[in-house]
Tab-separated table of C-alpha atoms and ligand atoms in Angstrom:
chain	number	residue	atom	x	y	z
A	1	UNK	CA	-17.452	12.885	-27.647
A	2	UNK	CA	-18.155	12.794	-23.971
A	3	UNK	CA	-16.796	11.426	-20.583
A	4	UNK	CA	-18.043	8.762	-18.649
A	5	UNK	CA	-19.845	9.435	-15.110
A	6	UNK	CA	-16.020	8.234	-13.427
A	7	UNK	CA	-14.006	10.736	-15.288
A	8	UNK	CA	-16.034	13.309	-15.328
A	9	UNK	CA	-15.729	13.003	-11.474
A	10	UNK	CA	-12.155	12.410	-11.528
A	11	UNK	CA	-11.969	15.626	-13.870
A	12	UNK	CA	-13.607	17.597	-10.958
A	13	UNK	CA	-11.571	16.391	-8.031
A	14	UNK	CA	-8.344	17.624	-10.204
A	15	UNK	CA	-10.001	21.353	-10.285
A	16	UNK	CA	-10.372	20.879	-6.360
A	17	UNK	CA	-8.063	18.749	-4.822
A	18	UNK	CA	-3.915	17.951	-4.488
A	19	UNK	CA	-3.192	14.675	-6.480
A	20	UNK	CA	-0.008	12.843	-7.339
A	21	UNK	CA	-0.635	11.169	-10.349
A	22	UNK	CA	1.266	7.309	-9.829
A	23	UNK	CA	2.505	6.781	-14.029
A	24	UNK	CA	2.911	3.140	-14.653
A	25	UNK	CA	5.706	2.534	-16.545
A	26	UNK	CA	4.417	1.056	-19.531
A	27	UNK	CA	3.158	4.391	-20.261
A	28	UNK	CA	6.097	5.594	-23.089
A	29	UNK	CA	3.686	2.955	-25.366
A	30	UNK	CA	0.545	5.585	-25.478
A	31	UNK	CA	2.769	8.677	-24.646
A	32	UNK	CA	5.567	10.635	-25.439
A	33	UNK	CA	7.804	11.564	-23.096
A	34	UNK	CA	8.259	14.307	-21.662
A	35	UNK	CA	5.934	15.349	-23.016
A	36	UNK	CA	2.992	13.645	-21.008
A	37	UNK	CA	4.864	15.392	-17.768
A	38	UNK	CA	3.291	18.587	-18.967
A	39	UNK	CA	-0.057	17.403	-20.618
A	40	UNK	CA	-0.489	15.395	-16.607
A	41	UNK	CA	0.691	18.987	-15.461
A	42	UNK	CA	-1.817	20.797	-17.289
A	43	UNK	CA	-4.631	18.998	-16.053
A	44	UNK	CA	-3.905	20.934	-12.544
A	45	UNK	CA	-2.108	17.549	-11.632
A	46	UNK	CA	0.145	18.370	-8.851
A	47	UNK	CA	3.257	15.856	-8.718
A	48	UNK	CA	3.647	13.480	-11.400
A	49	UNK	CA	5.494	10.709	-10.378
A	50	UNK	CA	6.670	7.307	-11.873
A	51	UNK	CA	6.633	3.958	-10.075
A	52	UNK	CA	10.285	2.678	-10.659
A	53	UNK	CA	11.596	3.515	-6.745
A	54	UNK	CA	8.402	1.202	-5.384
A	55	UNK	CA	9.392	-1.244	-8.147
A	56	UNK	CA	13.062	-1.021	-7.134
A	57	UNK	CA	12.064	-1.763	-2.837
A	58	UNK	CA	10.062	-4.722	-3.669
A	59	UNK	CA	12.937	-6.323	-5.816
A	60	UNK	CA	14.960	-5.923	-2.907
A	61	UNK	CA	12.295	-6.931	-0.628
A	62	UNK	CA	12.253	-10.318	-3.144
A	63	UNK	CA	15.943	-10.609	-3.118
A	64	UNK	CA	15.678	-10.648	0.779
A	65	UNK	CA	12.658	-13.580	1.418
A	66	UNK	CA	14.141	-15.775	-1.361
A	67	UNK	CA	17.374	-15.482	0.925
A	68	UNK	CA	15.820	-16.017	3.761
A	69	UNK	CA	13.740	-19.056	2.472
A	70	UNK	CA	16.026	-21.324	0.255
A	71	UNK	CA	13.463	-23.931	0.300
A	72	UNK	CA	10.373	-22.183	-0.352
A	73	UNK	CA	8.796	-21.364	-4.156
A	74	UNK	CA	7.459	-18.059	-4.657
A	75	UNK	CA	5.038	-16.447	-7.722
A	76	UNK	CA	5.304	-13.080	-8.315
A	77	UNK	CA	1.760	-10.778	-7.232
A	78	UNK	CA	2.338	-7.647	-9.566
A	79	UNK	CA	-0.376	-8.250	-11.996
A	80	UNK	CA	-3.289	-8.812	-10.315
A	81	UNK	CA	-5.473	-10.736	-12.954
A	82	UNK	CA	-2.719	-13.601	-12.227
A	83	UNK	CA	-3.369	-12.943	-8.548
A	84	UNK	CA	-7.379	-13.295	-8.838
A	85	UNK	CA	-6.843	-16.532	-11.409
A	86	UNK	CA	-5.026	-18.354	-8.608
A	87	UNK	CA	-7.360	-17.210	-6.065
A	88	UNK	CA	-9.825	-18.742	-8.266
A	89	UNK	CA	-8.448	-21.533	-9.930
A	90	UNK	CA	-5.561	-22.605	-8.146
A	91	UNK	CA	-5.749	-22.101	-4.407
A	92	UNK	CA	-3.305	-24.951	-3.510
A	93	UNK	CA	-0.680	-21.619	-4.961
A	94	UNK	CA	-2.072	-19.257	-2.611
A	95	UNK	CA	0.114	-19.077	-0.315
A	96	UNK	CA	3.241	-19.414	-2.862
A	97	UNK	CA	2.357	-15.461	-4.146
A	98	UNK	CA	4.858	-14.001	-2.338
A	99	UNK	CA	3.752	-11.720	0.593
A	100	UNK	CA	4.673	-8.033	-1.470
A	101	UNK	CA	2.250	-5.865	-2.762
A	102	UNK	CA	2.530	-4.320	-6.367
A	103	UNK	CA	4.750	-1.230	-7.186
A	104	UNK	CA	1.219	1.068	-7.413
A	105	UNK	CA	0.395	0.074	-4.194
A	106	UNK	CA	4.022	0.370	-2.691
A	107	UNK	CA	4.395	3.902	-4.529
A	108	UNK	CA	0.921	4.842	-2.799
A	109	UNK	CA	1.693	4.087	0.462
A	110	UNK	CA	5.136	6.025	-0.072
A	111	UNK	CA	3.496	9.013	-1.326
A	112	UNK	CA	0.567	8.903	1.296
A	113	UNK	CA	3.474	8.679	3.660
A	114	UNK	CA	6.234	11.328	2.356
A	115	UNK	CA	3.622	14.021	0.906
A	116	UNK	CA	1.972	16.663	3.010
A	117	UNK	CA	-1.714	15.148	4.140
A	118	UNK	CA	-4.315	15.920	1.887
A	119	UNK	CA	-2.738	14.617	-1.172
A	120	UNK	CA	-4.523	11.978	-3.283
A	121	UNK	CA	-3.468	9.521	-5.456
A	122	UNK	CA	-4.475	9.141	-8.781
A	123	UNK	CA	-3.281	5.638	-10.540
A	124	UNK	CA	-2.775	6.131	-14.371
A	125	UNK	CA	-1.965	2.353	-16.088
A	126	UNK	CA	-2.687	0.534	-18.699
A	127	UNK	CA	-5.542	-2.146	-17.918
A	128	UNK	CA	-9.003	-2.183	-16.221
A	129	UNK	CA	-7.613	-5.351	-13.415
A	130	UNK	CA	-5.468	-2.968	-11.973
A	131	UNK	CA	-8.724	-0.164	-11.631
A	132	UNK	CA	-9.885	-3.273	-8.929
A	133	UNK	CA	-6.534	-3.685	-6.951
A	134	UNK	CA	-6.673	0.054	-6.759
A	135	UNK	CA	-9.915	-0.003	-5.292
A	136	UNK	CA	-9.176	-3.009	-2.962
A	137	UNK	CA	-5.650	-1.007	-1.636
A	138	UNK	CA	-7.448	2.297	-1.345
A	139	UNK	CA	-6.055	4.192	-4.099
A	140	UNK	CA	-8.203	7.362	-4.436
A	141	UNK	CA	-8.555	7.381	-8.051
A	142	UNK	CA	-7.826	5.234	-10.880
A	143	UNK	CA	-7.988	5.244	-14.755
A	144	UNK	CA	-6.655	3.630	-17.614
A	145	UNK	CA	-4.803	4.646	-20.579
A	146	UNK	CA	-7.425	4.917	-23.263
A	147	UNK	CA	-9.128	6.887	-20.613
A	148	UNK	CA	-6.698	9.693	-20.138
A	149	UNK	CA	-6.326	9.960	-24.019
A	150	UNK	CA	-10.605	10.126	-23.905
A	151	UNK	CA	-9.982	13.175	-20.923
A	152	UNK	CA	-7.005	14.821	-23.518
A	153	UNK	CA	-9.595	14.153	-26.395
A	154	UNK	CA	-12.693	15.459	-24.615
A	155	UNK	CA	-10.671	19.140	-23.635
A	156	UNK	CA	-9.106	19.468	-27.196
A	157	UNK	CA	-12.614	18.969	-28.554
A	158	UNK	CA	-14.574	21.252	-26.689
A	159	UNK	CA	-11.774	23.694	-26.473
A	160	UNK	CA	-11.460	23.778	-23.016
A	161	UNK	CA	-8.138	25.448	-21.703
A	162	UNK	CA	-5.459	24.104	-20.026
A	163	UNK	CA	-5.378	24.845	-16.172
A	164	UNK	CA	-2.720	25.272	-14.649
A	165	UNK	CA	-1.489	25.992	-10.788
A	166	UNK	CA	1.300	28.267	-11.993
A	167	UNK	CA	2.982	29.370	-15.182
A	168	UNK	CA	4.442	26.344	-16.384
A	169	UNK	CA	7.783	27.399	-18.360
A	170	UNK	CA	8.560	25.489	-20.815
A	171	UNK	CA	12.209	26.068	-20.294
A	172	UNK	CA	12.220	25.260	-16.531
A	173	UNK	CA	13.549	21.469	-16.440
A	174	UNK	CA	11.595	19.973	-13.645
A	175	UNK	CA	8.162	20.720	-15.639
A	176	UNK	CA	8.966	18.411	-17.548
A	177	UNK	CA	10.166	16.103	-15.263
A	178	UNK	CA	8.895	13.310	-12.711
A	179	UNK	CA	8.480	14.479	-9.546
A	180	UNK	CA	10.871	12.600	-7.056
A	181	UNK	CA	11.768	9.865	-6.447
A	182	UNK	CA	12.549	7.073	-8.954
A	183	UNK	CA	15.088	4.773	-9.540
A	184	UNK	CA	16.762	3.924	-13.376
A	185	UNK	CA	16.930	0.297	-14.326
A	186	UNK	CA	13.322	-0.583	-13.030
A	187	UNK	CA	12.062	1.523	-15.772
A	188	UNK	CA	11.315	-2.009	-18.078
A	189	UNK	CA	9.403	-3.198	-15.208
A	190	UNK	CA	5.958	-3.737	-16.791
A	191	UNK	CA	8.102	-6.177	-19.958
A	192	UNK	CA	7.516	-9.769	-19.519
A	193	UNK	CA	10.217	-11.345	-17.524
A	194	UNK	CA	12.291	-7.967	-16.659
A	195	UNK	CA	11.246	-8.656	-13.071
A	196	UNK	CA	13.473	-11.480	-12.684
A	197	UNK	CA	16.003	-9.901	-15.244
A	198	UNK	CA	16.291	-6.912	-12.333
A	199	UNK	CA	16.854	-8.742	-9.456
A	200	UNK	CA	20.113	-9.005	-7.782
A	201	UNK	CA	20.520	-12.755	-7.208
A	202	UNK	CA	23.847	-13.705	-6.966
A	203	UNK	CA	24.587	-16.530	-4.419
A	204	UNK	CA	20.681	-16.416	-3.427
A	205	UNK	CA	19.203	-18.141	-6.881
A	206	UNK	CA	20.479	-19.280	-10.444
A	207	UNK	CA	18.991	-18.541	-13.598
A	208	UNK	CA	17.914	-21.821	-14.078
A	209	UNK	CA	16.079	-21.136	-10.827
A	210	UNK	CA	13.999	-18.770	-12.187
A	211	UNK	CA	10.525	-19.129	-14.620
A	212	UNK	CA	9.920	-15.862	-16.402
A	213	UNK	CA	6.733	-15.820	-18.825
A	214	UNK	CA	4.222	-14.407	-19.724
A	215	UNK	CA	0.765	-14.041	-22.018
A	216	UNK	CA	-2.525	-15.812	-21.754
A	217	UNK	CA	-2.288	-18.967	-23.749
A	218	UNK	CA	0.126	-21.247	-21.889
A	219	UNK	CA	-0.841	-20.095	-18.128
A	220	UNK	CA	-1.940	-23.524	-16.968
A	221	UNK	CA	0.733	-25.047	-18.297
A	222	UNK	CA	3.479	-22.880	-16.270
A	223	UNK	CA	1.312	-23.126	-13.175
A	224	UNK	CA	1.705	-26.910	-13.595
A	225	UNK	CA	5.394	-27.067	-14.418
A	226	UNK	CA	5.638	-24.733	-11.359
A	227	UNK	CA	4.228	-27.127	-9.263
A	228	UNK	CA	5.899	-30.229	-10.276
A	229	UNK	CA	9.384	-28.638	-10.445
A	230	UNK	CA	10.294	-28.050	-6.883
A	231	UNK	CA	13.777	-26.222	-8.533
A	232	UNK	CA	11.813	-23.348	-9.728
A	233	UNK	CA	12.366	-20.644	-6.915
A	234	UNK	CA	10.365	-17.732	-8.399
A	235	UNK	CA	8.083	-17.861	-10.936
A	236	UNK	CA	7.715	-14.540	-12.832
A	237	UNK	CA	4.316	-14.182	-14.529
A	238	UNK	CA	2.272	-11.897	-16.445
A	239	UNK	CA	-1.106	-12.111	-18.066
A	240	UNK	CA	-0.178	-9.934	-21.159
A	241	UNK	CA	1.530	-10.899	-24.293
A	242	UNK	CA	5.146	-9.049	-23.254
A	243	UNK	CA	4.008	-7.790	-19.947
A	244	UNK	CA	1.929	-5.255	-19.443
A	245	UNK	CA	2.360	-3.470	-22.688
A	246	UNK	CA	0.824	-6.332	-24.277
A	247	UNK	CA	-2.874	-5.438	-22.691
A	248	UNK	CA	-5.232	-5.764	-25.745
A	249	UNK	CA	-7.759	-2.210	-24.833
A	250	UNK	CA	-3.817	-0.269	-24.895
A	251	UNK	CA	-3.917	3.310	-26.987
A	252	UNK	CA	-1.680	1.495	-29.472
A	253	UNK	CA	-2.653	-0.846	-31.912
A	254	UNK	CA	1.002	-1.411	-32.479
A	255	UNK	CA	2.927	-4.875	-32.712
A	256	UNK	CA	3.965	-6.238	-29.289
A	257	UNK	CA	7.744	-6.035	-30.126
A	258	UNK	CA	7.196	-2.108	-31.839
A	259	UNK	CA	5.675	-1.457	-27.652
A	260	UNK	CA	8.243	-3.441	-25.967
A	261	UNK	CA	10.903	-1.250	-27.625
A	262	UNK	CA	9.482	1.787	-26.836
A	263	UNK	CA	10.024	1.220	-23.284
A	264	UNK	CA	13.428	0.081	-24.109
A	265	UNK	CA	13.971	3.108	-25.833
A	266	UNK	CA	12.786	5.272	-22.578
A	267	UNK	CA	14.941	3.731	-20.194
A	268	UNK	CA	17.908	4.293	-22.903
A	269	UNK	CA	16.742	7.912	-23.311
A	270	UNK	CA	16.645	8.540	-19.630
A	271	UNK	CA	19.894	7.145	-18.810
A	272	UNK	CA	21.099	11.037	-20.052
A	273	UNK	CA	18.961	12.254	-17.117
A	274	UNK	CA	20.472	14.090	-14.034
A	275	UNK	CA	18.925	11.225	-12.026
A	276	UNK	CA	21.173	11.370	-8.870
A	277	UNK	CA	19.573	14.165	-7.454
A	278	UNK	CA	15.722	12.450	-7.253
A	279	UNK	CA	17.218	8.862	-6.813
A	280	UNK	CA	15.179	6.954	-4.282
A	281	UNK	CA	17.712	5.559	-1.821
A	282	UNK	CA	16.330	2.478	0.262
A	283	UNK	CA	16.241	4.212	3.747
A	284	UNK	CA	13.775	6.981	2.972
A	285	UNK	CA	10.905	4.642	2.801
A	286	UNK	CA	12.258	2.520	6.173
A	287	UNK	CA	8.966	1.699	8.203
A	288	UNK	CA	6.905	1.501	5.103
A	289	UNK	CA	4.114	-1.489	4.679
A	290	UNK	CA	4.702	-3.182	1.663
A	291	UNK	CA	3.086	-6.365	2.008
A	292	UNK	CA	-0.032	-7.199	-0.015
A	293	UNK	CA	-3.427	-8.576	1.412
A	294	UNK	CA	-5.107	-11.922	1.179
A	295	UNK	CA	-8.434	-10.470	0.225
A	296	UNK	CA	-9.470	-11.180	-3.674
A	297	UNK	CA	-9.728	-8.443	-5.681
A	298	UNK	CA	-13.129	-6.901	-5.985
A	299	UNK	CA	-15.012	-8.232	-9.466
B	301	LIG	S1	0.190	-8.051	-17.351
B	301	LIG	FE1	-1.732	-7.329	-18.223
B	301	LIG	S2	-3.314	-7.895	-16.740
B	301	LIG	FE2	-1.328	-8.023	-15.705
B	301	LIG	S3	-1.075	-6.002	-14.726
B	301	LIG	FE3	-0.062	-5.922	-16.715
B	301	LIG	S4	-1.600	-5.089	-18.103
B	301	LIG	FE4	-2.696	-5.784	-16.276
């Protein structure tokens, strides 16, 4: 077994440098939690941190614009191969993917901002389109799934120790716990349609006001019925079969619905957390840019 060029690289800047590690939430499908907090941990990652406060800011930064604009149709811009398709395909939608960037990229700029300078930010998600919004947004490091279990792989293989900053004990709590801050019922972000589902929308949008879909095969189709129904408001897209967990190069080879319910099964687990304490309230990221860019994402 060996590492790629990339990771052997990325392997070296964790020996050298302070990174955050950004954990996209579909992660509970590859990993067990918590115990991935201390396997991230004893790869001399710094702070481990999950994406559910950025994912939490830009629903209310959603709830806000569709206020603001009762007339206007939106499409979500988390998943970027739906961003590059209309960029490509349909640019009469452009300017209906509404102007927020994606919970890495809002969780990157919050870390960049809240975290001492010098740290860098290492994206950990499931598929390779988000490795190319990383590198359009500036993220300092990126990697898939399969590619962290290849880096856990590689070190059990050749035997190499873990490394650690400090004597990680295995009774202390917040080892094996996200560094703050994150937020509770954004944790089934990355499921098909659960973007919509966490919105607040009373008096701003009805259900019937709302498209949620997802997976590869009927795409045209929604971006048409989008289009000639003026009553959808906010069309709620991914490319995956069931969101994100549904990208086909995933660790699992698992059914869809066996992956969807192990992020169900997180968020249920979690909801026994302490959480109050590393809650990410809405004013501690006031000033922070979270709208995305008009450039296409780099091929
Ligand atoms: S839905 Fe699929 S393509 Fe889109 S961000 Fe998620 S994993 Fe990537």
């Amino acid at each position: 077994m060996w590492l790629t060029p990339e990771l052997e690289n990325i392997c070296k800047a964790l020996d050298t440098e302070k990174v955050v590690a950004l954990l996209a939430p579909s992660f509970p499908v590859d990993f067990k939690f918590p115990e991935i907090i201390l396997q991230l941990r004893q790869l001399w990652i710094d702070k481990v941190v999950e994406l559910t406060y950025a994912a939490k800011l830009i629903n209310m930064e959603y709830e806000k614009i569709l206020k603001e604009n009762p007339d206007k149709q939106y499409i979500c811009a988390n998943c970027p191969t739906i961003v590059t398709m209309i960029q490509a395909k349909y640019p009469e939608l452009k300017d209906k993917l509404i102007n927020v960037a994606s919970p890495m990229v809002v969780m990157h700029r919050y870390i960049k901002k809240e975290y001492e300078p010098g740290y860098k930010t290492l994206f950990i998600g499931p598929c390779v389109a988000k490795k190319m919004e990383a590198k359009l947004y500036g993220i300092d490091y990126a990697i898939t799934f399969q590619e962290l279990q290849a880096i856990f792989d590689y070190n059990k293989e050749n035997n190499i120790p873990h490394k650690q900053h400090f004597e990680i004990d295995v009774t202390e709590a917040g080892d094996w716990d996200f560094d703050k801050v994150y937020n509770d019922y954004t944790k089934i972000y990355p499921l098909g349609g659960w973007v919509a589902e966490t919105m607040h929308l009373k008096g701003i949008a009805t259900k019937d006001q709302l498209l949620a879909v997802d997976g590869p095969a009927n795409v045209d189709e929604w971006f048409h019925k989008f289009k000639e129904n003026s009553n959808i408001r906010f069309l709620d897209i991914l490319m995956c079969n069931g969101g994100c967990v549904g990208w086909p190069w995933i660790v699992s080879k698992d059914a869809i619905e066996a992956r969807v319910q192990r992020v169900k099964d997180y968020k249920e687990y979690c909801k026994k957390d302490k959480i109050w304490a590393k809650l990410g309230k809405f004013e501690y990221s006031e000033g922070l840019d979270i709208t995305r860019t008009s450039e296409a994402i780099p091929a």
